[in-house]
Amino acid sequence: MTAPLTPPPPPHEPSPRGDWPPPPPEGYGEVAGMKDRTELLADLRDGALVAVGVTVLGLVLGLLWLWLAPRVPLVGDQSDGSWVVYLKDSEGEQAIGVDGTFALLAAAFGAVSAVAVFLWRRRGGIPLVVGLTVGGVLASVVAWKLGAWLGPTGDVIAHAKSAGKGVTFSAPLKLGAKGALMVWSIVGLLVHLGVTALFGPRDPEVYEHPYLAPPA
């Protein structure tokens, strides 16, 4: 007895319509590569613009910090012919309030800037996130330096002499908790990722590709 002869199966099953998927047009790969490079350059440009724009907003943060931050009261006195400066209220929490005000303002600016970047470029992308993060750090540094520069002088002895013995004056505007410089970037990153995940455009399905379309 001999086994029935059956033809071997074809290497690829044709589609139910009886024809093979058409090959991609000539030059398809080159055009796709050029499109990817163009999109990458556009994303890098947008990321740089975001970093610059967010950094400029640090000027506004610095002015608001200078305006809203509590003042640390100091008092000058003379001892043995030399001036000394001490805290008027040794148990006061004004110094903590200075850091807290900066952190809260930076968090608000981080959230607003993240939403603004999302509304400007809904598709998102790594360059935008990097620009938002780097810009947040630079903006915080700008705000810190601007507030300290425009605030009370750092020469407390000279300030005490000009104010007079026993007269209360404000201490220089200082940022004790340097970790507050990261608040803008952290909040901005989290908010941007959140709104992108909730409201951003979805990736196209695989079957939307012209050469991977399902059979009719």
JSON list of C-alpha atoms in Angstrom, two decimals:
[
{"chain": "A", "resi": 1, "resn": "MET", "atom": "CA", "xyz": [0.00, 0.00, 0.00]},
{"chain": "A", "resi": 2, "resn": "THR", "atom": "CA", "xyz": [1.32, 3.39, -0.93]},
{"chain": "A", "resi": 3, "resn": "ALA", "atom": "CA", "xyz": [0.59, 6.66, 0.89]},
{"chain": "A", "resi": 4, "resn": "PRO", "atom": "CA", "xyz": [-1.54, 9.19, -0.98]},
{"chain": "A", "resi": 5, "resn": "LEU", "atom": "CA", "xyz": [0.47, 11.85, -2.67]},
{"chain": "A", "resi": 6, "resn": "THR", "atom": "CA", "xyz": [-0.39, 15.33, -1.42]},
{"chain": "A", "resi": 7, "resn": "PRO", "atom": "CA", "xyz": [1.27, 18.47, -2.73]},
{"chain": "A", "resi": 8, "resn": "PRO", "atom": "CA", "xyz": [3.35, 20.39, -0.17]},
{"chain": "A", "resi": 9, "resn": "PRO", "atom": "CA", "xyz": [1.73, 23.55, 1.19]},
{"chain": "A", "resi": 10, "resn": "PRO", "atom": "CA", "xyz": [2.83, 26.83, -0.37]},
{"chain": "A", "resi": 11, "resn": "PRO", "atom": "CA", "xyz": [5.40, 28.83, 1.62]},
{"chain": "A", "resi": 12, "resn": "HIS", "atom": "CA", "xyz": [2.88, 31.61, 2.18]},
{"chain": "A", "resi": 13, "resn": "GLU", "atom": "CA", "xyz": [-0.85, 31.39, 2.21]},
{"chain": "A", "resi": 14, "resn": "PRO", "atom": "CA", "xyz": [-2.48, 33.80, -0.22]},
{"chain": "A", "resi": 15, "resn": "SER", "atom": "CA", "xyz": [-5.17, 36.08, 1.00]},
{"chain": "A", "resi": 16, "resn": "PRO", "atom": "CA", "xyz": [-8.80, 34.89, 0.77]},
{"chain": "A", "resi": 17, "resn": "ARG", "atom": "CA", "xyz": [-9.22, 37.15, -2.22]},
{"chain": "A", "resi": 18, "resn": "GLY", "atom": "CA", "xyz": [-6.78, 34.94, -4.13]},
{"chain": "A", "resi": 19, "resn": "ASP", "atom": "CA", "xyz": [-4.07, 37.55, -4.65]},
{"chain": "A", "resi": 20, "resn": "TRP", "atom": "CA", "xyz": [-0.83, 38.43, -2.84]},
{"chain": "A", "resi": 21, "resn": "PRO", "atom": "CA", "xyz": [-0.33, 41.72, -0.97]},
{"chain": "A", "resi": 22, "resn": "PRO", "atom": "CA", "xyz": [1.14, 44.30, -3.32]},
{"chain": "A", "resi": 23, "resn": "PRO", "atom": "CA", "xyz": [4.78, 45.18, -2.74]},
{"chain": "A", "resi": 24, "resn": "PRO", "atom": "CA", "xyz": [5.59, 48.61, -1.35]},
{"chain": "A", "resi": 25, "resn": "PRO", "atom": "CA", "xyz": [6.13, 51.26, -3.98]},
{"chain": "A", "resi": 26, "resn": "GLU", "atom": "CA", "xyz": [9.62, 51.97, -5.19]},
{"chain": "A", "resi": 27, "resn": "GLY", "atom": "CA", "xyz": [11.49, 54.33, -2.87]},
{"chain": "A", "resi": 28, "resn": "TYR", "atom": "CA", "xyz": [9.04, 53.77, 0.01]},
{"chain": "A", "resi": 29, "resn": "GLY", "atom": "CA", "xyz": [11.82, 53.12, 2.54]},
{"chain": "A", "resi": 30, "resn": "GLU", "atom": "CA", "xyz": [13.80, 56.21, 1.53]},
{"chain": "A", "resi": 31, "resn": "VAL", "atom": "CA", "xyz": [10.74, 58.47, 1.77]},
{"chain": "A", "resi": 32, "resn": "ALA", "atom": "CA", "xyz": [9.85, 57.03, 5.18]},
{"chain": "A", "resi": 33, "resn": "GLY", "atom": "CA", "xyz": [13.40, 57.63, 6.42]},
{"chain": "A", "resi": 34, "resn": "MET", "atom": "CA", "xyz": [13.37, 61.25, 5.25]},
{"chain": "A", "resi": 35, "resn": "LYS", "atom": "CA", "xyz": [10.01, 61.75, 6.95]},
{"chain": "A", "resi": 36, "resn": "ASP", "atom": "CA", "xyz": [11.37, 60.33, 10.22]},
{"chain": "A", "resi": 37, "resn": "ARG", "atom": "CA", "xyz": [14.41, 62.64, 10.11]},
{"chain": "A", "resi": 38, "resn": "THR", "atom": "CA", "xyz": [12.21, 65.65, 9.43]},
{"chain": "A", "resi": 39, "resn": "GLU", "atom": "CA", "xyz": [9.94, 64.78, 12.35]},
{"chain": "A", "resi": 40, "resn": "LEU", "atom": "CA", "xyz": [12.95, 64.27, 14.62]},
{"chain": "A", "resi": 41, "resn": "LEU", "atom": "CA", "xyz": [14.38, 67.68, 13.75]},
{"chain": "A", "resi": 42, "resn": "ALA", "atom": "CA", "xyz": [10.98, 69.27, 14.34]},
{"chain": "A", "resi": 43, "resn": "ASP", "atom": "CA", "xyz": [10.71, 67.56, 17.73]},
{"chain": "A", "resi": 44, "resn": "LEU", "atom": "CA", "xyz": [14.20, 68.73, 18.73]},
{"chain": "A", "resi": 45, "resn": "ARG", "atom": "CA", "xyz": [13.33, 72.27, 17.71]},
{"chain": "A", "resi": 46, "resn": "ASP", "atom": "CA", "xyz": [10.12, 72.17, 19.72]},
{"chain": "A", "resi": 47, "resn": "GLY", "atom": "CA", "xyz": [11.98, 70.81, 22.73]},
{"chain": "A", "resi": 48, "resn": "ALA", "atom": "CA", "xyz": [14.50, 73.64, 22.56]},
{"chain": "A", "resi": 49, "resn": "LEU", "atom": "CA", "xyz": [11.72, 76.21, 22.29]},
{"chain": "A", "resi": 50, "resn": "VAL", "atom": "CA", "xyz": [10.01, 74.73, 25.33]},
{"chain": "A", "resi": 51, "resn": "ALA", "atom": "CA", "xyz": [13.23, 74.85, 27.35]},
{"chain": "A", "resi": 52, "resn": "VAL", "atom": "CA", "xyz": [13.82, 78.51, 26.44]},
{"chain": "A", "resi": 53, "resn": "GLY", "atom": "CA", "xyz": [10.21, 79.55, 27.05]},
{"chain": "A", "resi": 54, "resn": "VAL", "atom": "CA", "xyz": [10.04, 77.84, 30.43]},
{"chain": "A", "resi": 55, "resn": "THR", "atom": "CA", "xyz": [13.37, 79.36, 31.47]},
{"chain": "A", "resi": 56, "resn": "VAL", "atom": "CA", "xyz": [12.05, 82.85, 30.71]},
{"chain": "A", "resi": 57, "resn": "LEU", "atom": "CA", "xyz": [9.08, 82.16, 32.99]},
{"chain": "A", "resi": 58, "resn": "GLY", "atom": "CA", "xyz": [11.60, 81.90, 35.82]},
{"chain": "A", "resi": 59, "resn": "LEU", "atom": "CA", "xyz": [11.71, 85.69, 35.85]},
{"chain": "A", "resi": 60, "resn": "VAL", "atom": "CA", "xyz": [8.03, 85.79, 36.78]},
{"chain": "A", "resi": 61, "resn": "LEU", "atom": "CA", "xyz": [8.55, 83.16, 39.48]},
{"chain": "A", "resi": 62, "resn": "GLY", "atom": "CA", "xyz": [11.41, 85.17, 40.94]},
{"chain": "A", "resi": 63, "resn": "LEU", "atom": "CA", "xyz": [9.32, 88.33, 41.15]},
{"chain": "A", "resi": 64, "resn": "LEU", "atom": "CA", "xyz": [6.38, 86.51, 42.75]},
{"chain": "A", "resi": 65, "resn": "TRP", "atom": "CA", "xyz": [8.70, 84.84, 45.25]},
{"chain": "A", "resi": 66, "resn": "LEU", "atom": "CA", "xyz": [10.18, 88.20, 46.19]},
{"chain": "A", "resi": 67, "resn": "TRP", "atom": "CA", "xyz": [6.69, 89.63, 46.65]},
{"chain": "A", "resi": 68, "resn": "LEU", "atom": "CA", "xyz": [5.00, 86.76, 48.50]},
{"chain": "A", "resi": 69, "resn": "ALA", "atom": "CA", "xyz": [7.80, 85.24, 50.58]},
{"chain": "A", "resi": 70, "resn": "PRO", "atom": "CA", "xyz": [7.74, 86.16, 54.28]},
{"chain": "A", "resi": 71, "resn": "ARG", "atom": "CA", "xyz": [10.54, 88.31, 55.63]},
{"chain": "A", "resi": 72, "resn": "VAL", "atom": "CA", "xyz": [12.97, 87.04, 58.25]},
{"chain": "A", "resi": 73, "resn": "PRO", "atom": "CA", "xyz": [13.36, 89.84, 60.85]},
{"chain": "A", "resi": 74, "resn": "LEU", "atom": "CA", "xyz": [16.86, 90.66, 62.07]},
{"chain": "A", "resi": 75, "resn": "VAL", "atom": "CA", "xyz": [18.08, 93.08, 64.70]},
{"chain": "A", "resi": 76, "resn": "GLY", "atom": "CA", "xyz": [21.51, 94.73, 64.94]},
{"chain": "A", "resi": 77, "resn": "ASP", "atom": "CA", "xyz": [23.32, 95.59, 68.13]},
{"chain": "A", "resi": 78, "resn": "GLN", "atom": "CA", "xyz": [26.74, 96.79, 69.23]},
{"chain": "A", "resi": 79, "resn": "SER", "atom": "CA", "xyz": [28.96, 94.74, 71.50]},
{"chain": "A", "resi": 80, "resn": "ASP", "atom": "CA", "xyz": [32.46, 95.90, 72.48]},
{"chain": "A", "resi": 81, "resn": "GLY", "atom": "CA", "xyz": [32.46, 98.41, 69.68]},
{"chain": "A", "resi": 82, "resn": "SER", "atom": "CA", "xyz": [31.54, 95.88, 66.97]},
{"chain": "A", "resi": 83, "resn": "TRP", "atom": "CA", "xyz": [28.18, 95.15, 65.39]},
{"chain": "A", "resi": 84, "resn": "VAL", "atom": "CA", "xyz": [26.37, 91.86, 65.79]},
{"chain": "A", "resi": 85, "resn": "VAL", "atom": "CA", "xyz": [23.19, 90.69, 64.07]},
{"chain": "A", "resi": 86, "resn": "TYR", "atom": "CA", "xyz": [20.74, 88.17, 65.46]},
{"chain": "A", "resi": 87, "resn": "LEU", "atom": "CA", "xyz": [17.24, 86.91, 64.78]},
{"chain": "A", "resi": 88, "resn": "LYS", "atom": "CA", "xyz": [14.51, 88.98, 66.33]},
{"chain": "A", "resi": 89, "resn": "ASP", "atom": "CA", "xyz": [12.32, 85.89, 66.72]},
{"chain": "A", "resi": 90, "resn": "SER", "atom": "CA", "xyz": [14.53, 82.87, 67.27]},
{"chain": "A", "resi": 91, "resn": "GLU", "atom": "CA", "xyz": [11.52, 80.52, 67.17]},
{"chain": "A", "resi": 92, "resn": "GLY", "atom": "CA", "xyz": [9.97, 82.04, 64.08]},
{"chain": "A", "resi": 93, "resn": "GLU", "atom": "CA", "xyz": [9.24, 79.96, 60.99]},
{"chain": "A", "resi": 94, "resn": "GLN", "atom": "CA", "xyz": [9.74, 82.67, 58.42]},
{"chain": "A", "resi": 95, "resn": "ALA", "atom": "CA", "xyz": [12.77, 80.91, 56.91]},
{"chain": "A", "resi": 96, "resn": "ILE", "atom": "CA", "xyz": [10.70, 77.76, 56.36]},
{"chain": "A", "resi": 97, "resn": "GLY", "atom": "CA", "xyz": [7.99, 79.93, 54.85]},
{"chain": "A", "resi": 98, "resn": "VAL", "atom": "CA", "xyz": [10.48, 81.34, 52.35]},
{"chain": "A", "resi": 99, "resn": "ASP", "atom": "CA", "xyz": [11.33, 77.86, 51.09]},
{"chain": "A", "resi": 100, "resn": "GLY", "atom": "CA", "xyz": [7.70, 76.76, 51.16]},
{"chain": "A", "resi": 101, "resn": "THR", "atom": "CA", "xyz": [6.56, 79.76, 49.16]},
{"chain": "A", "resi": 102, "resn": "PHE", "atom": "CA", "xyz": [9.17, 79.05, 46.50]},
{"chain": "A", "resi": 103, "resn": "ALA", "atom": "CA", "xyz": [8.20, 75.36, 46.32]},
{"chain": "A", "resi": 104, "resn": "LEU", "atom": "CA", "xyz": [4.47, 76.07, 46.05]},
{"chain": "A", "resi": 105, "resn": "LEU", "atom": "CA", "xyz": [4.96, 78.69, 43.35]},
{"chain": "A", "resi": 106, "resn": "ALA", "atom": "CA", "xyz": [7.31, 76.40, 41.44]},
{"chain": "A", "resi": 107, "resn": "ALA", "atom": "CA", "xyz": [4.75, 73.58, 41.62]},
{"chain": "A", "resi": 108, "resn": "ALA", "atom": "CA", "xyz": [2.04, 75.86, 40.24]},
{"chain": "A", "resi": 109, "resn": "PHE", "atom": "CA", "xyz": [4.31, 77.05, 37.43]},
{"chain": "A", "resi": 110, "resn": "GLY", "atom": "CA", "xyz": [5.28, 73.45, 36.66]},
{"chain": "A", "resi": 111, "resn": "ALA", "atom": "CA", "xyz": [1.66, 72.37, 36.31]},
{"chain": "A", "resi": 112, "resn": "VAL", "atom": "CA", "xyz": [0.67, 75.37, 34.18]},
{"chain": "A", "resi": 113, "resn": "SER", "atom": "CA", "xyz": [3.69, 75.07, 31.89]},
{"chain": "A", "resi": 114, "resn": "ALA", "atom": "CA", "xyz": [3.06, 71.33, 31.42]},
{"chain": "A", "resi": 115, "resn": "VAL", "atom": "CA", "xyz": [-0.56, 71.91, 30.39]},
{"chain": "A", "resi": 116, "resn": "ALA", "atom": "CA", "xyz": [0.50, 74.74, 28.07]},
{"chain": "A", "resi": 117, "resn": "VAL", "atom": "CA", "xyz": [3.10, 72.52, 26.39]},
{"chain": "A", "resi": 118, "resn": "PHE", "atom": "CA", "xyz": [0.52, 69.76, 25.95]},
{"chain": "A", "resi": 119, "resn": "LEU", "atom": "CA", "xyz": [-2.00, 72.12, 24.39]},
{"chain": "A", "resi": 120, "resn": "TRP", "atom": "CA", "xyz": [0.71, 73.41, 22.05]},
{"chain": "A", "resi": 121, "resn": "ARG", "atom": "CA", "xyz": [1.92, 69.96, 20.98]},
{"chain": "A", "resi": 122, "resn": "ARG", "atom": "CA", "xyz": [-0.58, 67.27, 21.87]},
{"chain": "A", "resi": 123, "resn": "ARG", "atom": "CA", "xyz": [1.41, 64.44, 20.36]},
{"chain": "A", "resi": 124, "resn": "GLY", "atom": "CA", "xyz": [4.07, 64.77, 23.09]},
{"chain": "A", "resi": 125, "resn": "GLY", "atom": "CA", "xyz": [7.47, 63.25, 22.54]},
{"chain": "A", "resi": 126, "resn": "ILE", "atom": "CA", "xyz": [10.74, 62.80, 24.40]},
{"chain": "A", "resi": 127, "resn": "PRO", "atom": "CA", "xyz": [12.26, 66.15, 23.26]},
{"chain": "A", "resi": 128, "resn": "LEU", "atom": "CA", "xyz": [9.27, 68.03, 24.69]},
{"chain": "A", "resi": 129, "resn": "VAL", "atom": "CA", "xyz": [9.58, 66.23, 28.01]},
{"chain": "A", "resi": 130, "resn": "VAL", "atom": "CA", "xyz": [13.32, 66.87, 28.15]},
{"chain": "A", "resi": 131, "resn": "GLY", "atom": "CA", "xyz": [12.82, 70.54, 27.26]},
{"chain": "A", "resi": 132, "resn": "LEU", "atom": "CA", "xyz": [10.17, 70.87, 29.96]},
{"chain": "A", "resi": 133, "resn": "THR", "atom": "CA", "xyz": [12.40, 69.21, 32.57]},
{"chain": "A", "resi": 134, "resn": "VAL", "atom": "CA", "xyz": [15.56, 71.14, 31.73]},
{"chain": "A", "resi": 135, "resn": "GLY", "atom": "CA", "xyz": [13.63, 74.40, 31.41]},
{"chain": "A", "resi": 136, "resn": "GLY", "atom": "CA", "xyz": [12.06, 73.85, 34.84]},
{"chain": "A", "resi": 137, "resn": "VAL", "atom": "CA", "xyz": [15.46, 73.53, 36.51]},
{"chain": "A", "resi": 138, "resn": "LEU", "atom": "CA", "xyz": [16.87, 76.56, 34.69]},
{"chain": "A", "resi": 139, "resn": "ALA", "atom": "CA", "xyz": [13.76, 78.62, 35.46]},
{"chain": "A", "resi": 140, "resn": "SER", "atom": "CA", "xyz": [14.03, 77.75, 39.16]},
{"chain": "A", "resi": 141, "resn": "VAL", "atom": "CA", "xyz": [17.67, 78.80, 39.24]},
{"chain": "A", "resi": 142, "resn": "VAL", "atom": "CA", "xyz": [16.82, 82.06, 37.47]},
{"chain": "A", "resi": 143, "resn": "ALA", "atom": "CA", "xyz": [14.00, 82.73, 39.96]},
{"chain": "A", "resi": 144, "resn": "TRP", "atom": "CA", "xyz": [16.24, 81.97, 42.93]},
{"chain": "A", "resi": 145, "resn": "LYS", "atom": "CA", "xyz": [19.04, 84.25, 41.77]},
{"chain": "A", "resi": 146, "resn": "LEU", "atom": "CA", "xyz": [16.67, 87.04, 40.73]},
{"chain": "A", "resi": 147, "resn": "GLY", "atom": "CA", "xyz": [14.81, 87.02, 44.04]},
{"chain": "A", "resi": 148, "resn": "ALA", "atom": "CA", "xyz": [18.04, 87.05, 46.04]},
{"chain": "A", "resi": 149, "resn": "TRP", "atom": "CA", "xyz": [19.43, 89.85, 43.88]},
{"chain": "A", "resi": 150, "resn": "LEU", "atom": "CA", "xyz": [16.36, 92.09, 44.14]},
{"chain": "A", "resi": 151, "resn": "GLY", "atom": "CA", "xyz": [15.75, 91.29, 47.80]},
{"chain": "A", "resi": 152, "resn": "PRO", "atom": "CA", "xyz": [17.44, 92.81, 50.86]},
{"chain": "A", "resi": 153, "resn": "THR", "atom": "CA", "xyz": [21.20, 93.16, 50.68]},
{"chain": "A", "resi": 154, "resn": "GLY", "atom": "CA", "xyz": [23.36, 90.26, 51.71]},
{"chain": "A", "resi": 155, "resn": "ASP", "atom": "CA", "xyz": [25.66, 92.49, 53.76]},
{"chain": "A", "resi": 156, "resn": "VAL", "atom": "CA", "xyz": [23.69, 92.27, 57.00]},
{"chain": "A", "resi": 157, "resn": "ILE", "atom": "CA", "xyz": [26.27, 94.21, 59.01]},
{"chain": "A", "resi": 158, "resn": "ALA", "atom": "CA", "xyz": [26.06, 97.20, 56.69]},
{"chain": "A", "resi": 159, "resn": "HIS", "atom": "CA", "xyz": [22.28, 96.89, 56.69]},
{"chain": "A", "resi": 160, "resn": "ALA", "atom": "CA", "xyz": [22.23, 96.84, 60.51]},
{"chain": "A", "resi": 161, "resn": "LYS", "atom": "CA", "xyz": [24.42, 99.93, 60.68]},
{"chain": "A", "resi": 162, "resn": "SER", "atom": "CA", "xyz": [22.18, 101.81, 58.24]},
{"chain": "A", "resi": 163, "resn": "ALA", "atom": "CA", "xyz": [19.04, 100.75, 60.09]},
{"chain": "A", "resi": 164, "resn": "GLY", "atom": "CA", "xyz": [20.41, 101.61, 63.51]},
{"chain": "A", "resi": 165, "resn": "LYS", "atom": "CA", "xyz": [20.85, 99.83, 66.81]},
{"chain": "A", "resi": 166, "resn": "GLY", "atom": "CA", "xyz": [17.84, 97.78, 67.86]},
{"chain": "A", "resi": 167, "resn": "VAL", "atom": "CA", "xyz": [15.92, 98.49, 64.64]},
{"chain": "A", "resi": 168, "resn": "THR", "atom": "CA", "xyz": [14.36, 95.52, 62.90]},
{"chain": "A", "resi": 169, "resn": "PHE", "atom": "CA", "xyz": [15.28, 94.89, 59.27]},
{"chain": "A", "resi": 170, "resn": "SER", "atom": "CA", "xyz": [14.80, 92.05, 56.78]},
{"chain": "A", "resi": 171, "resn": "ALA", "atom": "CA", "xyz": [17.32, 89.32, 56.21]},
{"chain": "A", "resi": 172, "resn": "PRO", "atom": "CA", "xyz": [18.51, 88.50, 52.69]},
{"chain": "A", "resi": 173, "resn": "LEU", "atom": "CA", "xyz": [16.15, 86.34, 50.66]},
{"chain": "A", "resi": 174, "resn": "LYS", "atom": "CA", "xyz": [17.72, 82.90, 50.74]},
{"chain": "A", "resi": 175, "resn": "LEU", "atom": "CA", "xyz": [16.63, 79.46, 49.60]},
{"chain": "A", "resi": 176, "resn": "GLY", "atom": "CA", "xyz": [17.62, 77.06, 52.33]},
{"chain": "A", "resi": 177, "resn": "ALA", "atom": "CA", "xyz": [16.16, 73.88, 50.80]},
{"chain": "A", "resi": 178, "resn": "LYS", "atom": "CA", "xyz": [17.92, 73.54, 47.45]},
{"chain": "A", "resi": 179, "resn": "GLY", "atom": "CA", "xyz": [15.66, 70.62, 46.60]},
{"chain": "A", "resi": 180, "resn": "ALA", "atom": "CA", "xyz": [12.95, 73.17, 45.84]},
{"chain": "A", "resi": 181, "resn": "LEU", "atom": "CA", "xyz": [14.83, 73.87, 42.61]},
{"chain": "A", "resi": 182, "resn": "MET", "atom": "CA", "xyz": [13.58, 70.49, 41.31]},
{"chain": "A", "resi": 183, "resn": "VAL", "atom": "CA", "xyz": [9.90, 71.02, 42.14]},
{"chain": "A", "resi": 184, "resn": "TRP", "atom": "CA", "xyz": [9.05, 72.75, 38.85]},
{"chain": "A", "resi": 185, "resn": "SER", "atom": "CA", "xyz": [10.56, 69.97, 36.76]},
{"chain": "A", "resi": 186, "resn": "ILE", "atom": "CA", "xyz": [9.08, 67.11, 38.79]},
{"chain": "A", "resi": 187, "resn": "VAL", "atom": "CA", "xyz": [5.55, 68.55, 38.84]},
{"chain": "A", "resi": 188, "resn": "GLY", "atom": "CA", "xyz": [5.76, 69.56, 35.18]},
{"chain": "A", "resi": 189, "resn": "LEU", "atom": "CA", "xyz": [6.93, 66.09, 34.16]},
{"chain": "A", "resi": 190, "resn": "LEU", "atom": "CA", "xyz": [4.18, 64.31, 36.10]},
{"chain": "A", "resi": 191, "resn": "VAL", "atom": "CA", "xyz": [1.42, 66.63, 34.90]},
{"chain": "A", "resi": 192, "resn": "HIS", "atom": "CA", "xyz": [2.54, 66.43, 31.28]},
{"chain": "A", "resi": 193, "resn": "LEU", "atom": "CA", "xyz": [2.70, 62.65, 31.34]},
{"chain": "A", "resi": 194, "resn": "GLY", "atom": "CA", "xyz": [-0.71, 62.53, 32.99]},
{"chain": "A", "resi": 195, "resn": "VAL", "atom": "CA", "xyz": [-2.53, 64.79, 30.55]},
{"chain": "A", "resi": 196, "resn": "THR", "atom": "CA", "xyz": [-0.80, 63.11, 27.61]},
{"chain": "A", "resi": 197, "resn": "ALA", "atom": "CA", "xyz": [-1.93, 59.69, 28.81]},
{"chain": "A", "resi": 198, "resn": "LEU", "atom": "CA", "xyz": [-5.50, 60.89, 29.37]},
{"chain": "A", "resi": 199, "resn": "PHE", "atom": "CA", "xyz": [-6.08, 63.26, 26.48]},
{"chain": "A", "resi": 200, "resn": "GLY", "atom": "CA", "xyz": [-3.22, 62.70, 24.03]},
{"chain": "A", "resi": 201, "resn": "PRO", "atom": "CA", "xyz": [-3.69, 61.13, 20.59]},
{"chain": "A", "resi": 202, "resn": "ARG", "atom": "CA", "xyz": [-3.62, 57.35, 20.51]},
{"chain": "A", "resi": 203, "resn": "ASP", "atom": "CA", "xyz": [-1.16, 55.36, 18.42]},
{"chain": "A", "resi": 204, "resn": "PRO", "atom": "CA", "xyz": [-2.68, 54.05, 15.19]},
{"chain": "A", "resi": 205, "resn": "GLU", "atom": "CA", "xyz": [-3.64, 50.41, 15.02]},
{"chain": "A", "resi": 206, "resn": "VAL", "atom": "CA", "xyz": [-1.35, 48.04, 13.15]},
{"chain": "A", "resi": 207, "resn": "TYR", "atom": "CA", "xyz": [-4.03, 47.25, 10.56]},
{"chain": "A", "resi": 208, "resn": "GLU", "atom": "CA", "xyz": [-4.16, 50.91, 9.50]},
{"chain": "A", "resi": 209, "resn": "HIS", "atom": "CA", "xyz": [-0.88, 50.41, 7.62]},
{"chain": "A", "resi": 210, "resn": "PRO", "atom": "CA", "xyz": [-1.59, 50.11, 3.90]},
{"chain": "A", "resi": 211, "resn": "TYR", "atom": "CA", "xyz": [0.55, 46.97, 3.60]},
{"chain": "A", "resi": 212, "resn": "LEU", "atom": "CA", "xyz": [-0.74, 45.30, 6.74]},
{"chain": "A", "resi": 213, "resn": "ALA", "atom": "CA", "xyz": [-4.43, 45.85, 6.07]},
{"chain": "A", "resi": 214, "resn": "PRO", "atom": "CA", "xyz": [-6.70, 42.92, 6.97]},
{"chain": "A", "resi": 215, "resn": "PRO", "atom": "CA", "xyz": [-8.28, 40.99, 4.12]},
{"chain": "A", "resi": 216, "resn": "ALA", "atom": "CA", "xyz": [-11.64, 42.28, 2.91]}
]
